[in-house]
Amino acid sequence: MTIPAPVLEHVFDARILVAVPYEVGPTVAGARRVIAITGGTVTGPGLTGRVLPGGADYQTIAADGLTRLHARYVIEAGDGARIYVENTGLRFGPPEALERLRRGEPVDPGLIYFRTAPQFETACPRLAWMQTSLFLATGARAPDHVALSVYRVG
């Protein structure tokens, strides 16, 4: 029996606008910070719309620089349907590049490993397929936004 290898199907790209991080500081779990999501856009073959303001990215940064991300926000599709997003992932790279990111400076995305696994919930029957598949995303952090390319694992 041959089990087919997974394939990735591009669903959308998102440009998620973010505010200046709130630094909580070092805790027993690592350095904590919270970054408010202020809006954004979603464009692609599987979904278009906008990111609604009001979400946030909750981060834990380990001593070696590994950042664990947990973002929660809402996308409003072009027809008004709403999708709740819970996106968990990792960001890691060379210490000097990570420090520039923390200071809000531009960094070449090729230097940073930034991958997430978004999950979606919606009441819209047309978008119910988003709840029955796994997704992976690649990301890049800019001073004022996060760019994500989201793929359905087929």
mmCIF file of C-alpha atoms in Angstrom:
data_model
loop_
_atom_site.group_PDB
_atom_site.id
_atom_site.type_symbol
_atom_site.label_atom_id
_atom_site.label_comp_id
_atom_site.label_asym_id
_atom_site.label_seq_id
_atom_site.Cartn_x
_atom_site.Cartn_y
_atom_site.Cartn_z
ATOM 1 C CA MET A 1 0.000 0.000 0.000
ATOM 2 C CA THR A 2 1.325 3.424 -0.947
ATOM 3 C CA ILE A 3 0.315 6.331 1.217
ATOM 4 C CA PRO A 4 0.294 9.584 -0.758
ATOM 5 C CA ALA A 5 2.638 12.340 0.348
ATOM 6 C CA PRO A 6 0.988 15.560 1.443
ATOM 7 C CA VAL A 7 0.806 18.448 -0.985
ATOM 8 C CA LEU A 8 0.410 22.114 -0.163
ATOM 9 C CA GLU A 9 -2.332 24.198 -1.753
ATOM 10 C CA HIS A 10 -1.965 27.977 -1.426
ATOM 11 C CA VAL A 11 -5.130 29.419 0.176
ATOM 12 C CA PHE A 12 -4.305 33.044 0.965
ATOM 13 C CA ASP A 13 -1.725 35.629 1.930
ATOM 14 C CA ALA A 14 -2.345 37.906 4.890
ATOM 15 C CA ARG A 15 -0.807 41.225 5.837
ATOM 16 C CA ILE A 16 -1.599 41.603 9.538
ATOM 17 C CA LEU A 17 -1.038 45.074 10.977
ATOM 18 C CA VAL A 18 0.372 45.148 14.497
ATOM 19 C CA ALA A 19 0.947 47.704 17.254
ATOM 20 C CA VAL A 20 4.071 48.214 19.338
ATOM 21 C CA PRO A 21 4.553 45.179 21.630
ATOM 22 C CA TYR A 22 3.741 45.272 25.319
ATOM 23 C CA GLU A 23 6.740 43.783 27.118
ATOM 24 C CA VAL A 24 5.643 41.842 30.196
ATOM 25 C CA GLY A 25 9.222 40.804 30.964
ATOM 26 C CA PRO A 26 10.939 37.612 32.078
ATOM 27 C CA THR A 27 8.731 34.996 33.733
ATOM 28 C CA VAL A 28 9.260 31.362 34.703
ATOM 29 C CA ALA A 29 8.106 30.384 31.179
ATOM 30 C CA GLY A 30 10.356 32.884 29.378
ATOM 31 C CA ALA A 31 10.079 36.540 28.383
ATOM 32 C CA ARG A 32 6.463 37.422 27.662
ATOM 33 C CA ARG A 33 5.134 40.004 25.244
ATOM 34 C CA VAL A 34 1.741 40.794 23.763
ATOM 35 C CA ILE A 35 1.260 42.465 20.390
ATOM 36 C CA ALA A 36 -2.126 43.927 19.484
ATOM 37 C CA ILE A 37 -3.485 43.214 16.012
ATOM 38 C CA THR A 38 -4.905 46.410 14.528
ATOM 39 C CA GLY A 39 -6.209 45.237 11.138
ATOM 40 C CA GLY A 40 -4.971 43.910 7.836
ATOM 41 C CA THR A 41 -5.846 42.319 4.520
ATOM 42 C CA VAL A 42 -6.313 38.788 3.210
ATOM 43 C CA THR A 43 -5.989 37.965 -0.501
ATOM 44 C CA GLY A 44 -5.802 34.680 -2.333
ATOM 45 C CA PRO A 45 -7.515 31.966 -4.319
ATOM 46 C CA GLY A 46 -9.315 30.485 -1.294
ATOM 47 C CA LEU A 47 -10.167 33.572 0.749
ATOM 48 C CA THR A 48 -10.209 37.347 0.483
ATOM 49 C CA GLY A 49 -11.186 39.846 3.112
ATOM 50 C CA ARG A 50 -9.788 41.808 5.999
ATOM 51 C CA VAL A 51 -8.327 41.176 9.430
ATOM 52 C CA LEU A 52 -10.503 42.839 12.050
ATOM 53 C CA PRO A 53 -8.837 44.904 14.774
ATOM 54 C CA GLY A 54 -8.976 43.500 18.284
ATOM 55 C CA GLY A 55 -6.886 40.350 18.174
ATOM 56 C CA ALA A 56 -3.422 39.833 19.618
ATOM 57 C CA ASP A 57 -0.291 37.729 19.351
ATOM 58 C CA TYR A 58 0.864 36.300 22.688
ATOM 59 C CA GLN A 59 4.571 35.478 22.617
ATOM 60 C CA THR A 60 6.964 33.593 24.887
ATOM 61 C CA ILE A 61 10.661 34.049 24.163
ATOM 62 C CA ALA A 62 13.120 31.451 25.504
ATOM 63 C CA ALA A 63 16.677 32.266 26.573
ATOM 64 C CA ASP A 64 18.029 30.943 23.247
ATOM 65 C CA GLY A 65 15.718 33.289 21.298
ATOM 66 C CA LEU A 66 13.123 30.702 20.271
ATOM 67 C CA THR A 67 9.804 32.542 20.144
ATOM 68 C CA ARG A 68 6.580 30.616 20.612
ATOM 69 C CA LEU A 69 3.676 32.463 18.990
ATOM 70 C CA HIS A 70 -0.020 32.187 19.744
ATOM 71 C CA ALA A 71 -2.180 34.651 17.832
ATOM 72 C CA ARG A 72 -5.967 34.952 17.993
ATOM 73 C CA TYR A 73 -7.941 37.169 15.662
ATOM 74 C CA VAL A 74 -10.893 37.350 13.269
ATOM 75 C CA ILE A 75 -10.953 37.538 9.478
ATOM 76 C CA GLU A 76 -13.996 39.024 7.781
ATOM 77 C CA ALA A 77 -14.405 37.614 4.261
ATOM 78 C CA GLY A 78 -15.439 39.854 1.396
ATOM 79 C CA ASP A 79 -19.073 38.719 1.744
ATOM 80 C CA GLY A 80 -19.145 39.471 5.490
ATOM 81 C CA ALA A 81 -18.617 35.907 6.752
ATOM 82 C CA ARG A 82 -16.358 35.811 9.794
ATOM 83 C CA ILE A 83 -13.612 33.319 10.544
ATOM 84 C CA TYR A 84 -12.026 32.938 13.984
ATOM 85 C CA VAL A 85 -8.301 32.212 13.692
ATOM 86 C CA GLU A 86 -6.068 30.620 16.282
ATOM 87 C CA ASN A 87 -2.521 30.508 14.944
ATOM 88 C CA THR A 88 0.308 28.815 16.850
ATOM 89 C CA GLY A 89 3.901 28.585 15.720
ATOM 90 C CA LEU A 90 7.625 29.175 16.084
ATOM 91 C CA ARG A 91 10.083 31.864 15.090
ATOM 92 C CA PHE A 92 13.833 31.355 15.363
ATOM 93 C CA GLY A 93 17.047 32.606 13.812
ATOM 94 C CA PRO A 94 20.491 34.015 14.495
ATOM 95 C CA PRO A 95 20.654 36.023 17.754
ATOM 96 C CA GLU A 96 21.539 39.317 16.037
ATOM 97 C CA ALA A 97 18.600 39.009 13.595
ATOM 98 C CA LEU A 98 16.173 38.136 16.413
ATOM 99 C CA GLU A 99 17.377 41.136 18.416
ATOM 100 C CA ARG A 100 16.755 43.431 15.426
ATOM 101 C CA LEU A 101 13.228 41.993 15.134
ATOM 102 C CA ARG A 102 12.594 42.668 18.838
ATOM 103 C CA ARG A 103 13.703 46.276 18.340
ATOM 104 C CA GLY A 104 11.235 46.634 15.449
ATOM 105 C CA GLU A 105 13.874 46.818 12.740
ATOM 106 C CA PRO A 106 13.604 45.183 9.293
ATOM 107 C CA VAL A 107 15.218 41.742 8.947
ATOM 108 C CA ASP A 108 15.698 39.600 5.841
ATOM 109 C CA PRO A 109 12.948 36.914 6.117
ATOM 110 C CA GLY A 110 15.405 34.354 4.735
ATOM 111 C CA LEU A 111 17.337 34.554 8.022
ATOM 112 C CA ILE A 112 14.334 33.640 10.170
ATOM 113 C CA TYR A 113 12.521 30.316 10.511
ATOM 114 C CA PHE A 114 8.878 31.412 10.956
ATOM 115 C CA ARG A 115 6.227 28.681 10.629
ATOM 116 C CA THR A 116 2.740 28.388 12.066
ATOM 117 C CA ALA A 117 -0.245 26.036 12.046
ATOM 118 C CA PRO A 118 -3.431 28.121 11.847
ATOM 119 C CA GLN A 119 -6.806 26.661 12.798
ATOM 120 C CA PHE A 120 -10.095 28.156 11.659
ATOM 121 C CA GLU A 121 -13.667 28.242 12.953
ATOM 122 C CA THR A 122 -16.646 29.726 11.147
ATOM 123 C CA ALA A 123 -20.437 29.650 11.099
ATOM 124 C CA CYS A 124 -20.444 30.128 7.308
ATOM 125 C CA PRO A 125 -21.370 26.913 5.420
ATOM 126 C CA ARG A 126 -19.439 28.096 2.350
ATOM 127 C CA LEU A 127 -16.236 28.186 4.418
ATOM 128 C CA ALA A 128 -16.839 25.013 6.457
ATOM 129 C CA TRP A 129 -14.001 23.309 4.529
ATOM 130 C CA MET A 130 -11.580 25.447 6.563
ATOM 131 C CA GLN A 131 -12.569 23.491 9.680
ATOM 132 C CA THR A 132 -11.881 20.048 8.228
ATOM 133 C CA SER A 133 -8.318 20.486 6.961
ATOM 134 C CA LEU A 134 -4.884 21.131 8.371
ATOM 135 C CA PHE A 135 -3.045 24.314 7.400
ATOM 136 C CA LEU A 136 0.563 25.481 7.504
ATOM 137 C CA ALA A 137 1.852 28.999 7.085
ATOM 138 C CA THR A 138 5.167 30.645 6.435
ATOM 139 C CA GLY A 139 5.703 34.080 7.863
ATOM 140 C CA ALA A 140 7.815 37.189 7.900
ATOM 141 C CA ARG A 141 7.853 39.965 10.506
ATOM 142 C CA ALA A 142 8.179 43.608 9.456
ATOM 143 C CA PRO A 143 8.225 46.587 11.817
ATOM 144 C CA ASP A 144 4.491 47.297 11.420
ATOM 145 C CA HIS A 145 3.019 44.020 10.171
ATOM 146 C CA VAL A 146 3.290 40.258 9.887
ATOM 147 C CA ALA A 147 3.072 38.672 6.435
ATOM 148 C CA LEU A 148 1.690 35.118 6.253
ATOM 149 C CA SER A 149 1.274 32.728 3.335
ATOM 150 C CA VAL A 150 -1.263 30.073 4.306
ATOM 151 C CA TYR A 151 -1.440 26.614 2.714
ATOM 152 C CA ARG A 152 -3.937 23.772 3.054
ATOM 153 C CA VAL A 153 -2.252 20.400 3.561
ATOM 154 C CA GLY A 154 -3.774 18.020 1.021
#
